[in-house]
Structures are given as C-alpha cells and as structure tokens.
Coordinates of C-alpha atoms and ligand atoms in Angstrom, one line a residue:
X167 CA -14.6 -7.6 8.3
X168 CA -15.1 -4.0 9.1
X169 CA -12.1 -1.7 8.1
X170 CA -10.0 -1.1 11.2
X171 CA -9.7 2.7 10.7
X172 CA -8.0 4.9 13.4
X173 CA -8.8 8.8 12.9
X174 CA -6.5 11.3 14.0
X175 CA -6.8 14.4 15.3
X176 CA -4.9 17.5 12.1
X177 CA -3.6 20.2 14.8
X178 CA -4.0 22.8 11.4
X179 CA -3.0 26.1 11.6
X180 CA -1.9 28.9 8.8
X181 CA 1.4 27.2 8.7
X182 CA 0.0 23.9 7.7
X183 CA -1.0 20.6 9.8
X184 CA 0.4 18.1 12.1
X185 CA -0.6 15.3 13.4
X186 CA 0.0 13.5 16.8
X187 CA 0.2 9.6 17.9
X188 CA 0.8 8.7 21.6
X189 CA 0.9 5.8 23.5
X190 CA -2.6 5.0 25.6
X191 CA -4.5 8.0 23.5
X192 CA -4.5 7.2 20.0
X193 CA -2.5 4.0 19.9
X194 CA -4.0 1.4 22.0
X195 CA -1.1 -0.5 23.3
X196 CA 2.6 1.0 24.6
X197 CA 4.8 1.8 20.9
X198 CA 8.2 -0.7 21.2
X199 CA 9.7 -0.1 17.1
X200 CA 8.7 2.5 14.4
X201 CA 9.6 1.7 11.0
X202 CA 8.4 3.4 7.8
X203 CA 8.5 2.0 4.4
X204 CA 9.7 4.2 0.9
X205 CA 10.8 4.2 -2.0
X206 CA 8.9 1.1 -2.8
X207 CA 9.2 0.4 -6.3
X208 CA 5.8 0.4 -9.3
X209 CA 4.7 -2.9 -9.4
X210 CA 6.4 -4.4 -5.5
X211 CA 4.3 -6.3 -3.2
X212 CA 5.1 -6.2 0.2
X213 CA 4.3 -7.9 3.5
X214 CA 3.0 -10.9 2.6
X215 CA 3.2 -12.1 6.0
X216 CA 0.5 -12.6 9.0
X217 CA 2.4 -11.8 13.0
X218 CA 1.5 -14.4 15.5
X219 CA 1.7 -11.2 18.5
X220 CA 2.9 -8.5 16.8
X221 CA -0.1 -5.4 17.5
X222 CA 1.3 -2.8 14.6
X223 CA -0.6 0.6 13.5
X224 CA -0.4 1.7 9.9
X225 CA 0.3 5.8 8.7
X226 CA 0.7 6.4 5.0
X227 CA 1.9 9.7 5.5
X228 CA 2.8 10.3 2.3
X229 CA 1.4 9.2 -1.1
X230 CA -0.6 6.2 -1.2
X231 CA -0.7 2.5 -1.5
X232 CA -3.3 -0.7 -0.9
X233 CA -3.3 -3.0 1.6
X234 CA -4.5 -6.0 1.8
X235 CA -6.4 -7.5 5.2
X236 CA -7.4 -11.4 5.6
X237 CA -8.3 -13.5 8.9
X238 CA -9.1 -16.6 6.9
X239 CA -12.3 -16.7 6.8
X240 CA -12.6 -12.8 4.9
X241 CA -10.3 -10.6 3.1
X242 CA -10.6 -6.4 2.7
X243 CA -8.9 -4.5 0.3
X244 CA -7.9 -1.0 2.0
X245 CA -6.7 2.5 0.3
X246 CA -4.7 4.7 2.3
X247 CA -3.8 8.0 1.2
X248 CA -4.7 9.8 4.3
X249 CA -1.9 10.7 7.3
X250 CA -4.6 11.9 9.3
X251 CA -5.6 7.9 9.4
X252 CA -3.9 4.8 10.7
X253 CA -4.7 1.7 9.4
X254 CA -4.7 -1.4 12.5
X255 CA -2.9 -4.8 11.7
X256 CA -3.7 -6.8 14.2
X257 CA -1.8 -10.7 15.1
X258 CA -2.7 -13.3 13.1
X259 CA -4.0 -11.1 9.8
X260 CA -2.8 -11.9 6.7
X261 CA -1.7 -8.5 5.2
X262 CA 0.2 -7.4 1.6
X263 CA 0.9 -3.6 0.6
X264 CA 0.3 -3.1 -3.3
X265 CA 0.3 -0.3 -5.8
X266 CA 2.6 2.0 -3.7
X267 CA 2.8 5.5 -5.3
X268 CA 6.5 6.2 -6.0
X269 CA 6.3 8.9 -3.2
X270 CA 4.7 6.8 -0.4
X271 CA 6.1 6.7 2.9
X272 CA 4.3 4.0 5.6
X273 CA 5.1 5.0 8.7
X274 CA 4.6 2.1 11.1
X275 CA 4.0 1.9 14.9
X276 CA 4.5 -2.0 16.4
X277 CA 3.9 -2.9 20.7
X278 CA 7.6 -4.9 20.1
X279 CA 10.9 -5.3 18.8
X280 CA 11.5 -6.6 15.5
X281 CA 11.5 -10.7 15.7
X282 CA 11.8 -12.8 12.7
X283 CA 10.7 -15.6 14.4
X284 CA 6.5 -13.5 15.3
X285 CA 6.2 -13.8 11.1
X286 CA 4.0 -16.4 9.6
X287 CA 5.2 -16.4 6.2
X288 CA 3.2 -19.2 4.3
X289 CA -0.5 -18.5 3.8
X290 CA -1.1 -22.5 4.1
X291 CA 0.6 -22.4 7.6
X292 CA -1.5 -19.1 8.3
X293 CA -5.0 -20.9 7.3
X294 CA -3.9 -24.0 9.2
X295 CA -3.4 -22.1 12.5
X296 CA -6.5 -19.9 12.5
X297 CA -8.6 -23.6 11.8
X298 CA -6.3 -24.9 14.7
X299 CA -7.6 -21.8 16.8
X300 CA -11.5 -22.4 15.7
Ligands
T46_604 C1 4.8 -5.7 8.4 C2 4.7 -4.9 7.2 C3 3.5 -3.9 7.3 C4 14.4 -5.0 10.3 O1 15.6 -5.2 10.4 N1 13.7 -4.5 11.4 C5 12.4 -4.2 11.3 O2 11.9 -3.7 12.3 C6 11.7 -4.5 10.1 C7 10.2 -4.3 10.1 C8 12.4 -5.1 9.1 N2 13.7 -5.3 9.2 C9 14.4 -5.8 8.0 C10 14.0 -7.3 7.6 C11 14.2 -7.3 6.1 O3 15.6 -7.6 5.8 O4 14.0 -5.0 6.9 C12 14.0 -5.8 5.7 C13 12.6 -5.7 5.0 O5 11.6 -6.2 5.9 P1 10.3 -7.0 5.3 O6 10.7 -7.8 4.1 O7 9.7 -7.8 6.5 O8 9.3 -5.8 4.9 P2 7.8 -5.8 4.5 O9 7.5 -4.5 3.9 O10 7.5 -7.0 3.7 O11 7.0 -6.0 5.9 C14 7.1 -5.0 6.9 C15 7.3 -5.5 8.3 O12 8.4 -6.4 8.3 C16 6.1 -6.3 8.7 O13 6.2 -6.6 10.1 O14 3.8 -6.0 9.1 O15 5.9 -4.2 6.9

C-alpha cells in the first residue's frame, strides 16, 4: 500500500509559517466536521476502527504520533510529525493512532457529520466485509 501523503503548501514569512486547507484544492472532497485529537495520554491507542463512507484527512499539527493503515490484505505503519502534511484515511481502512507525543494535536478534516453508526469497530467484521466486497 503506498502511503497516502498529502503535501501542503508553508506560506513562510519572517513571522513564521502557516499553512492552508480548502475544500476542492487541497482536500479532495467538500469538509462537513473538523475535530482534532490532544492531550492523548503515553501509552493510549486510539481509533481502532475502519468508516464504511466516512473520506477523513489527517494533520498532526503539533507533535507527533503513529498511525496505523490496513485494507485487509496490507497494513502500513505511518509517522506524522509534519503540519505541512495530511495523512488520507479513506472508507473501509482499518486505522489505530499510537505513540502520541504528550504535545500532539491531530487535527482532522471528514466529508460528513459524525455518525456512530459509519464505524466498523471489530477487525473480524472489517475482514469479513472487504472478502464480501472481493
Ligand atoms: C477516526 C479517528 C482518526 C463526537 O462526539 N463527535 C465526533 O465528531 C467524533 C470524532 C467523536 N465524538 C465523540 C465520540 C466519543 O465519545 O468523541 C469521543 C471520542 O471518539 P472516538 O473514541 O471515536 O475517538 P478516536 O480517537 O478513537 O477516533 C477518532 C474518530 O472518532 C474517528 O472517526 O477516524 O479519530
């Protein structure tokens, strides 16, 4: 699986940097929810979780952590600890966030609104629907 990278574009001046995500330019699909992630605590694993529709977008902004990528069939282990990269998580991937650094902020960008019912939560029930989808 290759590493679903997104680089952004550091508007850097003598006052420092900043960095810019739209709808249609950098971010492929129209932005519905932002959420960001702190605070975690040494040790947490997060996620844990495949979306059945969800398109999300992934910033650590701050700090660093690992994240985890698997379509049943191959998994990648990703560092962020850029802001000037985002990270894609698209439906049906199996993802979990370890070794978040106790100033890490994950800034996420999703296409909808936060539905409990889009999470596939058991990694059997994840590998049975991607063999269903073969
Ligand atoms: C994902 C990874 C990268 C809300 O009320 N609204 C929201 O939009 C979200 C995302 C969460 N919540 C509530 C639901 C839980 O009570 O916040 C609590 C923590 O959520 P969760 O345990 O799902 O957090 P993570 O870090 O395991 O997963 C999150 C996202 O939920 C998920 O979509 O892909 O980050």
């Amino acid at each position: 699986m290759k590493t679903p990278w997104l680089d952004l574009q550091i508007h850097g001046d003598e006052r420092g940097a900043l960095v810019a995500i739209e709808t249609g330019k950098q971010i492929p699909f129209a932005i519905k929810r932002v959420y960001y992630i702190f605070g975690t605590k040494e040790g947490v694993v997060r996620g844990l979780h495949a979306h059945k529709k969800l398109r999300q977008m992934t910033f650590a902004v701050q700090g660093a952590c690992d994240m985890l990528l698997d379509n049943g069939r191959e998994r990648i282990k990703v560092h962020l600890n850029n802001p000037s990269k985002g990270l894609r998580v698209e439906p049906m991937i199996w993802h979990e966030m370890s070794n978040f650094t106790p100033d890490c902020v994950l800034v996420v960008v999703a296409d909808e609104l936060y539905d409990p019912n889009d999470y596939i939560r058991s990694y059997d029930d994840f590998l049975n629907e991607i063999k269903k989808n073969d």
